[in-house]
Short mmCIF file of C-alpha atoms and ligand atoms in Angstrom, two decimals:
data_model
loop_
_atom_site.label_atom_id
_atom_site.label_comp_id
_atom_site.label_asym_id
_atom_site.label_seq_id
_atom_site.Cartn_x
_atom_site.Cartn_y
_atom_site.Cartn_z
CA MET A 60 -0.03 -0.06 -0.03
CA LYS A 61 1.37 3.46 -0.91
CA ALA A 62 1.66 5.93 1.98
CA ASN A 63 -0.29 9.26 1.79
CA ILE A 64 0.29 11.70 4.70
CA ASN A 65 -1.68 14.78 5.15
CA TRP A 66 1.17 16.77 7.01
CA LYS A 67 -1.10 19.72 7.70
CA SER A 68 -3.16 17.54 9.93
CA ILE A 69 -0.20 16.35 12.02
CA LYS A 70 1.17 17.94 15.22
CA THR A 71 3.09 15.00 16.87
CA VAL A 72 5.32 12.52 15.11
CA LEU A 73 6.07 9.35 17.07
CA LEU A 74 9.10 7.38 15.63
CA ASP A 75 10.23 3.98 16.36
CA MET A 76 14.11 3.45 16.24
CA ASP A 77 15.20 -0.03 15.28
CA GLY A 78 13.88 -1.28 11.89
CA THR A 79 12.36 2.24 11.35
CA LEU A 80 15.03 4.88 11.63
CA LEU A 81 18.08 2.35 11.97
CA ASP A 82 18.82 -0.69 10.03
CA LEU A 83 17.47 -3.74 11.81
CA ASN A 84 20.31 -5.74 10.41
CA PHE A 85 22.35 -4.90 13.48
CA ASP A 86 19.69 -6.37 15.79
CA ASN A 87 18.86 -9.40 13.68
CA TYR A 88 22.47 -10.29 13.09
CA PHE A 89 23.20 -9.92 16.77
CA TRP A 90 20.20 -11.92 18.10
CA GLN A 91 19.96 -14.65 15.26
CA GLU A 92 23.73 -15.19 14.70
CA TYR A 93 26.28 -13.63 16.94
CA LEU A 94 24.69 -14.15 20.36
CA PRO A 95 23.69 -17.83 19.79
CA ILE A 96 27.13 -18.69 18.55
CA HIS A 97 28.86 -16.92 21.46
CA TRP A 98 26.51 -18.52 24.02
CA GLY A 99 26.92 -21.89 22.35
CA SER A 100 30.72 -21.75 22.44
CA LEU A 101 30.60 -20.75 26.19
CA ASN A 102 28.46 -23.84 26.91
CA ASN A 103 30.01 -26.39 24.45
CA ILE A 104 26.86 -26.27 22.17
CA ASP A 105 27.27 -26.28 18.43
CA ALA A 106 25.99 -23.29 16.46
CA LEU A 107 22.95 -24.95 14.97
CA SER A 108 21.77 -26.26 18.35
CA ALA A 109 22.41 -22.98 20.06
CA LYS A 110 20.37 -21.07 17.43
CA LYS A 111 17.59 -23.56 17.86
CA GLN A 112 17.55 -23.12 21.57
CA LEU A 113 17.76 -19.38 21.47
CA ARG A 114 14.93 -19.22 18.86
CA TYR A 115 12.79 -21.27 21.27
CA TRP A 116 13.51 -18.99 24.13
CA TYR A 117 12.96 -15.79 22.07
CA ALA A 118 9.52 -17.07 20.79
CA LYS A 119 8.35 -17.28 24.43
CA GLU A 120 9.01 -13.57 25.12
CA VAL A 121 7.99 -12.00 21.81
CA GLY A 122 6.01 -8.75 22.36
CA THR A 123 6.88 -8.56 26.05
CA LEU A 124 9.39 -6.25 27.81
CA SER A 125 11.49 -9.12 28.63
CA TRP A 126 12.22 -9.68 25.04
CA TYR A 127 13.70 -6.30 24.76
CA SER A 128 15.43 -6.37 28.15
CA LEU A 129 19.17 -6.75 28.25
CA ASP A 130 18.94 -7.44 31.89
CA PHE A 131 16.68 -10.33 31.24
CA TRP A 132 18.82 -12.02 28.76
CA THR A 133 21.92 -11.23 30.74
CA GLU A 134 20.53 -13.13 33.66
CA ARG A 135 19.09 -15.98 31.55
CA LEU A 136 22.25 -16.53 29.36
CA ASN A 137 24.82 -15.66 32.14
CA PHE A 138 27.00 -13.13 30.29
CA ASP A 139 26.85 -9.50 29.71
CA VAL A 140 24.71 -9.00 26.64
CA LEU A 141 25.33 -5.28 26.23
CA GLU A 142 29.03 -5.83 26.24
CA LEU A 143 28.64 -8.44 23.58
CA LYS A 144 26.54 -6.15 21.51
CA SER A 145 29.37 -3.55 21.44
CA ASP A 146 31.34 -6.15 19.40
CA VAL A 147 29.06 -5.57 16.36
CA GLN A 148 28.30 -1.93 16.76
CA HIS A 149 29.87 -1.10 13.45
CA LEU A 150 26.48 -2.47 12.00
CA ILE A 151 24.48 0.35 13.61
CA LYS A 152 23.39 2.60 10.78
CA TYR A 153 20.60 4.74 9.46
CA ARG A 154 17.93 3.41 7.05
CA PRO A 155 17.82 5.15 3.61
CA HIS A 156 17.01 8.86 3.92
CA ALA A 157 16.20 8.63 7.62
CA GLU A 158 18.66 11.27 8.53
CA THR A 159 17.27 13.80 5.94
CA PHE A 160 13.78 12.96 7.13
CA LEU A 161 14.70 13.65 10.75
CA GLN A 162 16.38 16.87 9.91
CA ARG A 163 13.24 18.22 8.03
CA LEU A 164 11.05 17.25 10.93
CA ASN A 165 13.46 18.98 13.28
CA GLU A 166 13.38 22.25 11.31
CA SER A 167 9.46 22.14 11.23
CA ASP A 168 7.09 22.73 14.12
CA PHE A 169 6.23 19.12 14.78
CA PHE A 170 6.61 17.78 18.26
CA VAL A 171 9.04 14.73 17.59
CA VAL A 172 9.27 11.80 20.03
CA MET A 173 11.20 8.64 19.81
CA VAL A 174 9.16 5.72 21.19
CA THR A 175 11.23 2.62 21.34
CA ASN A 176 11.17 -0.84 23.08
CA ALA A 177 15.01 -0.67 23.24
CA HIS A 178 16.61 -0.70 26.66
CA GLU A 179 18.04 2.66 27.79
CA ASP A 180 21.68 1.32 27.69
CA LEU A 181 21.16 0.21 24.12
CA ILE A 182 19.65 3.63 23.19
CA LYS A 183 22.78 5.16 24.60
CA MET A 184 24.97 2.92 22.43
CA LYS A 185 23.06 3.86 19.46
CA ILE A 186 23.10 7.66 20.23
CA GLU A 187 27.01 7.37 20.44
CA LYS A 188 27.19 5.79 16.96
CA THR A 189 24.57 7.97 15.19
CA ASN A 190 23.82 11.22 17.24
CA ILE A 191 20.19 10.35 16.62
CA ASP A 192 19.12 12.13 19.77
CA ILE A 193 19.58 15.66 18.40
CA PHE A 194 16.56 15.29 16.30
CA PHE A 195 14.12 14.59 19.07
CA ASP A 196 12.09 16.58 21.60
CA ARG A 197 11.72 13.64 23.75
CA ILE A 198 13.05 9.96 23.76
CA ILE A 199 10.91 7.46 25.58
CA SER A 200 11.86 3.89 26.28
CA ALA A 201 9.26 1.23 26.95
CA HIS A 202 11.34 0.16 29.90
CA THR A 203 10.70 3.65 31.48
CA ILE A 204 6.93 3.28 30.84
CA GLY A 205 6.85 -0.36 32.15
CA HIS A 206 5.06 -1.92 29.19
CA ALA A 207 6.09 -2.90 25.64
CA LYS A 208 4.61 -0.95 22.79
CA GLU A 209 2.69 -4.11 21.71
CA GLU A 210 0.77 -3.73 25.01
CA GLU A 211 -2.10 -1.30 25.07
CA PRO A 212 -1.28 0.21 28.64
CA PHE A 213 1.96 1.51 26.93
CA TRP A 214 -0.07 4.04 24.95
CA LYS A 215 -2.21 5.20 27.88
CA LYS A 216 0.98 5.83 29.89
CA LEU A 217 2.76 7.47 27.07
CA GLN A 218 -0.05 9.96 26.67
CA LEU A 219 0.31 10.95 30.38
CA GLU A 220 4.13 11.41 29.82
CA VAL A 221 3.87 13.19 26.49
CA PRO A 222 0.30 14.70 25.85
CA PHE A 223 -0.73 14.07 22.26
CA ASN A 224 -4.04 14.19 20.27
CA CYS A 225 -4.61 10.85 18.66
CA ASP A 226 -6.16 12.50 15.49
CA GLU A 227 -3.18 14.72 15.05
CA THR A 228 -0.48 12.09 15.68
CA LEU A 229 1.56 10.08 13.24
CA LEU A 230 3.32 6.87 14.33
CA ILE A 231 5.88 5.23 12.10
CA ASP A 232 7.00 1.68 13.20
CA ASP A 233 8.09 -1.43 11.50
CA ASN A 234 6.47 -3.64 13.98
CA LEU A 235 2.80 -4.63 12.89
CA MET A 236 1.96 -5.80 16.53
CA VAL A 237 2.88 -2.36 17.78
CA LEU A 238 0.80 -0.57 15.03
CA ARG A 239 -2.22 -2.81 15.90
CA ALA A 240 -1.94 -1.78 19.55
CA ALA A 241 -1.66 1.95 18.67
CA ARG A 242 -4.68 1.67 16.20
CA LYS A 243 -6.60 0.15 18.98
CA TYR A 244 -5.72 2.97 21.21
CA GLY A 245 -6.90 5.46 18.68
CA ILE A 246 -3.86 6.90 16.89
CA ARG A 247 -5.09 8.01 13.54
CA ASN A 248 -2.09 7.99 11.25
CA LEU A 249 -0.09 4.80 11.07
CA LEU A 250 2.77 3.82 8.82
CA THR A 251 5.03 0.84 8.57
CA ILE A 252 8.38 -0.03 6.92
CA GLU A 253 8.56 -2.34 3.89
CA LYS A 254 12.21 -3.46 4.44
CA PRO A 255 13.32 -2.91 8.05
CA ASP A 256 16.54 -5.00 7.58
CA SER A 257 18.64 -4.03 4.61
CA LEU A 258 19.79 -7.57 4.17
CA ARG A 259 16.51 -9.48 4.38
CA PRO A 260 13.48 -9.51 2.06
CA GLU A 261 10.58 -7.01 2.38
CA GLN A 262 8.11 -7.89 5.12
CA GLU A 263 4.28 -8.50 4.47
CA THR A 264 2.95 -5.11 5.54
CA ALA A 265 -0.65 -6.33 5.68
CA GLU A 266 -3.33 -3.76 6.47
CA PHE A 267 -0.98 -0.80 6.95
CA ASP A 268 0.42 1.78 4.61
CA ALA A 269 4.09 1.23 4.11
CA ILE A 270 7.12 3.21 3.03
CA TYR A 271 10.24 1.88 1.35
CA SER A 272 12.42 4.70 2.27
CA PHE A 273 11.63 8.07 3.96
CA GLN A 274 11.98 9.65 0.59
CA ASP A 275 8.42 8.37 -0.09
CA ILE A 276 6.96 10.78 2.53
CA ILE A 277 9.44 13.66 2.62
CA PHE A 278 7.52 17.01 2.59
MG1 LIG B 263 11.19 -1.48 15.38
#
């Protein structure tokens, strides 16, 4: 579906970070390849079995705060997950035209808020690599709110933290479960991302309008 945004009706722009503004390749590579292999070698488990075990554990936590919590995985796997993440931080980069888009938003009158399920320490690592914080009025982590974005209470609590009018708000997020929760809450303008990971095929964007790059909606 092609995206069509009426910018004149928008006051608040809520933007996800990973897979939306930044390439999801960093996170996918880390969780699907790098971490299982590292964990396997620490525990004398071959790469294939390690990946299978990790996939099983991930599937149990999908859509919850635990899935996005470095503390949870650090405790479960018994090594410092954040430290391991820093090994592959060269893979942290912007998605196509994301920086230009953020620059334009920043120069306009929109209230621009990052809403991310990422852990605060990981946000810090990504800021160090990209300076992405300079474009935002506020940066909100689901870990501060106490609910993942996939859960409806997240949106109620977010609105107390950052007042916004649902009709005048645009949310861009690559995660369809998140968009469904936001739609249920009443957020009017929703967009998703066709290709969150530069090295993987496009995702099935289902009932949501999707953009390929931010050039599609630059104003
Ligand atoms: Mg995302």
